[in-house]
């Protein structure tokens, strides 16, 4: 895992936006995996700025979002559909058909999950997956106890997640109890994972993800198994890292190295592909 601690939320967001922009600069038809929550909002703001300043072309990009609440129509202001249009899609001028979000209103939710995975495969897989982290270590809506090999499915939200997310709704009663979410297995297949954390309430989960054992009780720790996960935070989220000095040292040492894996542009260099080919 590449661990970076930036000066503050702005610097973290700017750095993350540069990384995503780099994927699109190198591969105009990139497949972007996207996240909701307050954390990536700054990344999205900077990405829109970069797109405008550089006239970076997003017309060939395809996006997939991690998750969506059950039972909220796309038009609901708290749906992740609405969130993405407000914070990113509109600013980038994306067309509806470029974007893929799970449909929380689908009549057959299980079938919707299967179809979503199929769409990811047809798009050629996700090049970079943006992630936030819950205070309990969840990623997407993969709550503690989720299978580390899980696929996209219907999940029940943890009472803590419902309480955390109630700030966006009228009250806790209005927060959906279930959601559709990519599984950890789905997320780990992305060619690169980019996870962000902001704030002291993430410090325990962040140190567990990086320094703790790999455990379904802290789903983000599964990223230790990913060949190219980039973890960027600001100082408050980094406060409980025991080896912070070492991570800063490594970061300085590899300052002249590319931050993106070579296999985004050259898929044959993906070590996981080679392992499959060798069998
Ligand atoms: C929700 C989302 C996650 C997100 C988490 C943290 O549960 N499903 O993808 O990482 O919230 O959100 P925030 O960034 O607001 O702390």
mmCIF file with all atom_site columns, N, CA and C in Angstrom, residues 57-102:
data_model
loop_
_atom_site.group_PDB
_atom_site.id
_atom_site.type_symbol
_atom_site.label_atom_id
_atom_site.label_alt_id
_atom_site.label_comp_id
_atom_site.label_asym_id
_atom_site.label_entity_id
_atom_site.label_seq_id
_atom_site.pdbx_PDB_ins_code
_atom_site.Cartn_x
_atom_site.Cartn_y
_atom_site.Cartn_z
_atom_site.occupancy
_atom_site.B_iso_or_equiv
_atom_site.pdbx_formal_charge
_atom_site.auth_seq_id
_atom_site.auth_comp_id
_atom_site.auth_asym_id
_atom_site.auth_atom_id
_atom_site.pdbx_PDB_model_num
ATOM 1   N N  . UNK A 1 57  ? -10.560 15.748 -21.629 1.00 0.00 ? 57  UNK A N  1
ATOM 2   C CA . UNK A 1 57  ? -11.750 15.213 -22.268 1.00 0.00 ? 57  UNK A CA 1
ATOM 3   C C  . UNK A 1 57  ? -12.294 13.987 -21.514 1.00 0.00 ? 57  UNK A C  1
ATOM 4   N N  . UNK A 1 58  ? -13.492 14.077 -21.003 1.00 0.00 ? 58  UNK A N  1
ATOM 5   C CA . UNK A 1 58  ? -14.116 12.957 -20.285 1.00 0.00 ? 58  UNK A CA 1
ATOM 6   C C  . UNK A 1 58  ? -15.197 12.280 -21.131 1.00 0.00 ? 58  UNK A C  1
ATOM 7   N N  . UNK A 1 59  ? -15.254 12.600 -22.411 1.00 0.00 ? 59  UNK A N  1
ATOM 8   C CA . UNK A 1 59  ? -16.375 12.090 -23.222 1.00 0.00 ? 59  UNK A CA 1
ATOM 9   C C  . UNK A 1 59  ? -16.352 10.583 -23.434 1.00 0.00 ? 59  UNK A C  1
ATOM 10  N N  . UNK A 1 60  ? -15.136 9.989  -23.314 1.00 0.00 ? 60  UNK A N  1
ATOM 11  C CA . UNK A 1 60  ? -15.074 8.531  -23.522 1.00 0.00 ? 60  UNK A CA 1
ATOM 12  C C  . UNK A 1 60  ? -15.051 7.734  -22.218 1.00 0.00 ? 60  UNK A C  1
ATOM 13  N N  . UNK A 1 61  ? -15.032 8.462  -21.112 1.00 0.00 ? 61  UNK A N  1
ATOM 14  C CA . UNK A 1 61  ? -14.931 7.803  -19.811 1.00 0.00 ? 61  UNK A CA 1
ATOM 15  C C  . UNK A 1 61  ? -16.235 7.075  -19.471 1.00 0.00 ? 61  UNK A C  1
ATOM 16  N N  . UNK A 1 62  ? -16.110 5.967  -18.754 1.00 0.00 ? 62  UNK A N  1
ATOM 17  C CA . UNK A 1 62  ? -17.281 5.275  -18.194 1.00 0.00 ? 62  UNK A CA 1
ATOM 18  C C  . UNK A 1 62  ? -17.124 5.270  -16.680 1.00 0.00 ? 62  UNK A C  1
ATOM 19  N N  . UNK A 1 63  ? -18.218 5.458  -15.953 1.00 0.00 ? 63  UNK A N  1
ATOM 20  C CA . UNK A 1 63  ? -18.118 5.434  -14.488 1.00 0.00 ? 63  UNK A CA 1
ATOM 21  C C  . UNK A 1 63  ? -19.018 4.349  -13.895 1.00 0.00 ? 63  UNK A C  1
ATOM 22  N N  . UNK A 1 64  ? -18.568 3.820  -12.773 1.00 0.00 ? 64  UNK A N  1
ATOM 23  C CA . UNK A 1 64  ? -19.368 2.878  -11.979 1.00 0.00 ? 64  UNK A CA 1
ATOM 24  C C  . UNK A 1 64  ? -19.323 3.338  -10.528 1.00 0.00 ? 64  UNK A C  1
ATOM 25  N N  . UNK A 1 65  ? -20.468 3.410  -9.889  1.00 0.00 ? 65  UNK A N  1
ATOM 26  C CA . UNK A 1 65  ? -20.466 3.781  -8.478  1.00 0.00 ? 65  UNK A CA 1
ATOM 27  C C  . UNK A 1 65  ? -20.539 2.562  -7.566  1.00 0.00 ? 65  UNK A C  1
ATOM 28  N N  . UNK A 1 66  ? -19.965 2.735  -6.395  1.00 0.00 ? 66  UNK A N  1
ATOM 29  C CA . UNK A 1 66  ? -19.877 1.621  -5.450  1.00 0.00 ? 66  UNK A CA 1
ATOM 30  C C  . UNK A 1 66  ? -21.227 1.106  -4.966  1.00 0.00 ? 66  UNK A C  1
ATOM 31  N N  . UNK A 1 67  ? -22.154 2.029  -4.722  1.00 0.00 ? 67  UNK A N  1
ATOM 32  C CA . UNK A 1 67  ? -23.348 1.592  -4.000  1.00 0.00 ? 67  UNK A CA 1
ATOM 33  C C  . UNK A 1 67  ? -24.523 2.551  -4.187  1.00 0.00 ? 67  UNK A C  1
ATOM 34  N N  . UNK A 1 68  ? -25.668 2.113  -3.729  1.00 0.00 ? 68  UNK A N  1
ATOM 35  C CA . UNK A 1 68  ? -26.882 2.944  -3.751  1.00 0.00 ? 68  UNK A CA 1
ATOM 36  C C  . UNK A 1 68  ? -27.846 2.408  -2.700  1.00 0.00 ? 68  UNK A C  1
ATOM 37  N N  . UNK A 1 69  ? -28.623 3.297  -2.118  1.00 0.00 ? 69  UNK A N  1
ATOM 38  C CA . UNK A 1 69  ? -29.634 2.877  -1.143  1.00 0.00 ? 69  UNK A CA 1
ATOM 39  C C  . UNK A 1 69  ? -30.764 2.121  -1.833  1.00 0.00 ? 69  UNK A C  1
ATOM 40  N N  . UNK A 1 70  ? -31.335 1.183  -1.102  1.00 0.00 ? 70  UNK A N  1
ATOM 41  C CA . UNK A 1 70  ? -32.545 0.510  -1.596  1.00 0.00 ? 70  UNK A CA 1
ATOM 42  C C  . UNK A 1 70  ? -33.734 1.465  -1.442  1.00 0.00 ? 70  UNK A C  1
ATOM 43  N N  . UNK A 1 71  ? -34.571 1.474  -2.466  1.00 0.00 ? 71  UNK A N  1
ATOM 44  C CA . UNK A 1 71  ? -35.851 2.172  -2.350  1.00 0.00 ? 71  UNK A CA 1
ATOM 45  C C  . UNK A 1 71  ? -35.821 3.671  -2.593  1.00 0.00 ? 71  UNK A C  1
ATOM 46  N N  . UNK A 1 72  ? -34.659 4.237  -2.924  1.00 0.00 ? 72  UNK A N  1
ATOM 47  C CA . UNK A 1 72  ? -34.634 5.672  -3.239  1.00 0.00 ? 72  UNK A CA 1
ATOM 48  C C  . UNK A 1 72  ? -34.572 5.841  -4.756  1.00 0.00 ? 72  UNK A C  1
ATOM 49  N N  . UNK A 1 73  ? -35.530 6.567  -5.331  1.00 0.00 ? 73  UNK A N  1
ATOM 50  C CA . UNK A 1 73  ? -35.450 6.815  -6.774  1.00 0.00 ? 73  UNK A CA 1
ATOM 51  C C  . UNK A 1 73  ? -34.281 7.762  -7.077  1.00 0.00 ? 73  UNK A C  1
ATOM 52  N N  . UNK A 1 74  ? -33.796 7.725  -8.305  1.00 0.00 ? 74  UNK A N  1
ATOM 53  C CA . UNK A 1 74  ? -32.656 8.574  -8.696  1.00 0.00 ? 74  UNK A CA 1
ATOM 54  C C  . UNK A 1 74  ? -32.936 10.048 -8.405  1.00 0.00 ? 74  UNK A C  1
ATOM 55  N N  . UNK A 1 75  ? -34.222 10.409 -8.432  1.00 0.00 ? 75  UNK A N  1
ATOM 56  C CA . UNK A 1 75  ? -34.581 11.817 -8.235  1.00 0.00 ? 75  UNK A CA 1
ATOM 57  C C  . UNK A 1 75  ? -34.558 12.228 -6.751  1.00 0.00 ? 75  UNK A C  1
ATOM 58  N N  . UNK A 1 76  ? -34.457 11.261 -5.839  1.00 0.00 ? 76  UNK A N  1
ATOM 59  C CA . UNK A 1 76  ? -34.456 11.601 -4.407  1.00 0.00 ? 76  UNK A CA 1
ATOM 60  C C  . UNK A 1 76  ? -33.163 12.358 -4.077  1.00 0.00 ? 76  UNK A C  1
ATOM 61  N N  . UNK A 1 77  ? -33.259 13.481 -3.382  1.00 0.00 ? 77  UNK A N  1
ATOM 62  C CA . UNK A 1 77  ? -32.048 14.281 -3.143  1.00 0.00 ? 77  UNK A CA 1
ATOM 63  C C  . UNK A 1 77  ? -30.942 13.537 -2.378  1.00 0.00 ? 77  UNK A C  1
ATOM 64  N N  . UNK A 1 78  ? -31.318 12.519 -1.589  1.00 0.00 ? 78  UNK A N  1
ATOM 65  C CA . UNK A 1 78  ? -30.280 11.781 -0.844  1.00 0.00 ? 78  UNK A CA 1
ATOM 66  C C  . UNK A 1 78  ? -29.833 10.505 -1.548  1.00 0.00 ? 78  UNK A C  1
ATOM 67  N N  . UNK A 1 79  ? -30.359 10.265 -2.761  1.00 0.00 ? 79  UNK A N  1
ATOM 68  C CA . UNK A 1 79  ? -29.889 9.086  -3.492  1.00 0.00 ? 79  UNK A CA 1
ATOM 69  C C  . UNK A 1 79  ? -28.456 9.347  -3.942  1.00 0.00 ? 79  UNK A C  1
ATOM 70  N N  . UNK A 1 80  ? -27.702 8.285  -4.110  1.00 0.00 ? 80  UNK A N  1
ATOM 71  C CA . UNK A 1 80  ? -26.324 8.465  -4.584  1.00 0.00 ? 80  UNK A CA 1
ATOM 72  C C  . UNK A 1 80  ? -26.299 8.891  -6.051  1.00 0.00 ? 80  UNK A C  1
ATOM 73  N N  . UNK A 1 81  ? -27.393 8.580  -6.774  1.00 0.00 ? 81  UNK A N  1
ATOM 74  C CA . UNK A 1 81  ? -27.527 9.101  -8.146  1.00 0.00 ? 81  UNK A CA 1
ATOM 75  C C  . UNK A 1 81  ? -27.473 10.632 -8.094  1.00 0.00 ? 81  UNK A C  1
ATOM 76  N N  . UNK A 1 82  ? -28.347 11.201 -7.242  1.00 0.00 ? 82  UNK A N  1
ATOM 77  C CA . UNK A 1 82  ? -28.440 12.664 -7.158  1.00 0.00 ? 82  UNK A CA 1
ATOM 78  C C  . UNK A 1 82  ? -27.113 13.262 -6.686  1.00 0.00 ? 82  UNK A C  1
ATOM 79  N N  . UNK A 1 83  ? -26.481 12.597 -5.725  1.00 0.00 ? 83  UNK A N  1
ATOM 80  C CA . UNK A 1 83  ? -25.187 13.062 -5.199  1.00 0.00 ? 83  UNK A CA 1
ATOM 81  C C  . UNK A 1 83  ? -24.159 13.170 -6.328  1.00 0.00 ? 83  UNK A C  1
ATOM 82  N N  . UNK A 1 84  ? -24.087 12.131 -7.149  1.00 0.00 ? 84  UNK A N  1
ATOM 83  C CA . UNK A 1 84  ? -23.057 12.106 -8.192  1.00 0.00 ? 84  UNK A CA 1
ATOM 84  C C  . UNK A 1 84  ? -23.296 13.169 -9.257  1.00 0.00 ? 84  UNK A C  1
ATOM 85  N N  . UNK A 1 85  ? -24.588 13.385 -9.603  1.00 0.00 ? 85  UNK A N  1
ATOM 86  C CA . UNK A 1 85  ? -24.856 14.427 -10.603 1.00 0.00 ? 85  UNK A CA 1
ATOM 87  C C  . UNK A 1 85  ? -24.502 15.793 -10.044 1.00 0.00 ? 85  UNK A C  1
ATOM 88  N N  . UNK A 1 86  ? -24.831 15.983 -8.774  1.00 0.00 ? 86  UNK A N  1
ATOM 89  C CA . UNK A 1 86  ? -24.580 17.292 -8.158  1.00 0.00 ? 86  UNK A CA 1
ATOM 90  C C  . UNK A 1 86  ? -23.077 17.572 -8.006  1.00 0.00 ? 86  UNK A C  1
ATOM 91  N N  . UNK A 1 87  ? -22.335 16.572 -7.544  1.00 0.00 ? 87  UNK A N  1
ATOM 92  C CA . UNK A 1 87  ? -20.938 16.841 -7.195  1.00 0.00 ? 87  UNK A CA 1
ATOM 93  C C  . UNK A 1 87  ? -19.933 16.563 -8.311  1.00 0.00 ? 87  UNK A C  1
ATOM 94  N N  . UNK A 1 88  ? -20.327 15.776 -9.319  1.00 0.00 ? 88  UNK A N  1
ATOM 95  C CA . UNK A 1 88  ? -19.328 15.460 -10.352 1.00 0.00 ? 88  UNK A CA 1
ATOM 96  C C  . UNK A 1 88  ? -19.849 15.430 -11.780 1.00 0.00 ? 88  UNK A C  1
ATOM 97  N N  . UNK A 1 89  ? -20.880 14.635 -12.020 1.00 0.00 ? 89  UNK A N  1
ATOM 98  C CA . UNK A 1 89  ? -21.255 14.353 -13.408 1.00 0.00 ? 89  UNK A CA 1
ATOM 99  C C  . UNK A 1 89  ? -21.616 15.624 -14.176 1.00 0.00 ? 89  UNK A C  1
ATOM 100 N N  . UNK A 1 90  ? -22.395 16.470 -13.523 1.00 0.00 ? 90  UNK A N  1
ATOM 101 C CA . UNK A 1 90  ? -22.800 17.686 -14.216 1.00 0.00 ? 90  UNK A CA 1
ATOM 102 C C  . UNK A 1 90  ? -21.588 18.563 -14.529 1.00 0.00 ? 90  UNK A C  1
ATOM 103 N N  . UNK A 1 91  ? -20.710 18.729 -13.549 1.00 0.00 ? 91  UNK A N  1
ATOM 104 C CA . UNK A 1 91  ? -19.515 19.563 -13.721 1.00 0.00 ? 91  UNK A CA 1
ATOM 105 C C  . UNK A 1 91  ? -18.602 19.058 -14.826 1.00 0.00 ? 91  UNK A C  1
ATOM 106 N N  . UNK A 1 92  ? -18.589 17.734 -15.018 1.00 0.00 ? 92  UNK A N  1
ATOM 107 C CA . UNK A 1 92  ? -17.737 17.164 -16.078 1.00 0.00 ? 92  UNK A CA 1
ATOM 108 C C  . UNK A 1 92  ? -18.485 17.098 -17.409 1.00 0.00 ? 92  UNK A C  1
ATOM 109 N N  . UNK A 1 93  ? -19.778 17.385 -17.370 1.00 0.00 ? 93  UNK A N  1
ATOM 110 C CA . UNK A 1 93  ? -20.583 17.331 -18.591 1.00 0.00 ? 93  UNK A CA 1
ATOM 111 C C  . UNK A 1 93  ? -20.777 15.907 -19.092 1.00 0.00 ? 93  UNK A C  1
ATOM 112 N N  . UNK A 1 94  ? -20.859 14.942 -18.163 1.00 0.00 ? 94  UNK A N  1
ATOM 113 C CA . UNK A 1 94  ? -21.032 13.547 -18.593 1.00 0.00 ? 94  UNK A CA 1
ATOM 114 C C  . UNK A 1 94  ? -22.443 13.322 -19.140 1.00 0.00 ? 94  UNK A C  1
ATOM 115 N N  . UNK A 1 95  ? -22.570 12.352 -20.010 1.00 0.00 ? 95  UNK A N  1
ATOM 116 C CA . UNK A 1 95  ? -23.886 11.940 -20.503 1.00 0.00 ? 95  UNK A CA 1
ATOM 117 C C  . UNK A 1 95  ? -24.373 10.784 -19.625 1.00 0.00 ? 95  UNK A C  1
ATOM 118 N N  . UNK A 1 96  ? -25.679 10.680 -19.503 1.00 0.00 ? 96  UNK A N  1
ATOM 119 C CA . UNK A 1 96  ? -26.270 9.654  -18.647 1.00 0.00 ? 96  UNK A CA 1
ATOM 120 C C  . UNK A 1 96  ? -25.718 8.260  -18.964 1.00 0.00 ? 96  UNK A C  1
ATOM 121 N N  . UNK A 1 97  ? -25.557 7.974  -20.270 1.00 0.00 ? 97  UNK A N  1
ATOM 122 C CA . UNK A 1 97  ? -25.146 6.617  -20.653 1.00 0.00 ? 97  UNK A CA 1
ATOM 123 C C  . UNK A 1 97  ? -23.679 6.307  -20.321 1.00 0.00 ? 97  UNK A C  1
ATOM 124 N N  . UNK A 1 98  ? -22.926 7.334  -19.917 1.00 0.00 ? 98  UNK A N  1
ATOM 125 C CA . UNK A 1 98  ? -21.542 7.076  -19.489 1.00 0.00 ? 98  UNK A CA 1
ATOM 126 C C  . UNK A 1 98  ? -21.486 6.599  -18.037 1.00 0.00 ? 98  UNK A C  1
ATOM 127 N N  . UNK A 1 99  ? -22.567 6.801  -17.313 1.00 0.00 ? 99  UNK A N  1
ATOM 128 C CA . UNK A 1 99  ? -22.536 6.562  -15.871 1.00 0.00 ? 99  UNK A CA 1
ATOM 129 C C  . UNK A 1 99  ? -23.317 5.298  -15.521 1.00 0.00 ? 99  UNK A C  1
ATOM 130 N N  . UNK A 1 100 ? -22.829 4.584  -14.534 1.00 0.00 ? 100 UNK A N  1
ATOM 131 C CA . UNK A 1 100 ? -23.505 3.373  -14.074 1.00 0.00 ? 100 UNK A CA 1
ATOM 132 C C  . UNK A 1 100 ? -23.659 3.415  -12.565 1.00 0.00 ? 100 UNK A C  1
ATOM 133 N N  . UNK A 1 101 ? -24.913 3.432  -12.122 1.00 0.00 ? 101 UNK A N  1
ATOM 134 C CA . UNK A 1 101 ? -25.188 3.320  -10.686 1.00 0.00 ? 101 UNK A CA 1
ATOM 135 C C  . UNK A 1 101 ? -26.200 2.208  -10.494 1.00 0.00 ? 101 UNK A C  1
ATOM 136 N N  . UNK A 1 102 ? -26.057 1.492  -9.402  1.00 0.00 ? 102 UNK A N  1
ATOM 137 C CA . UNK A 1 102 ? -27.031 0.452  -9.086  1.00 0.00 ? 102 UNK A CA 1
ATOM 138 C C  . UNK A 1 102 ? -28.400 1.094  -8.909  1.00 0.00 ? 102 UNK A C  1
#
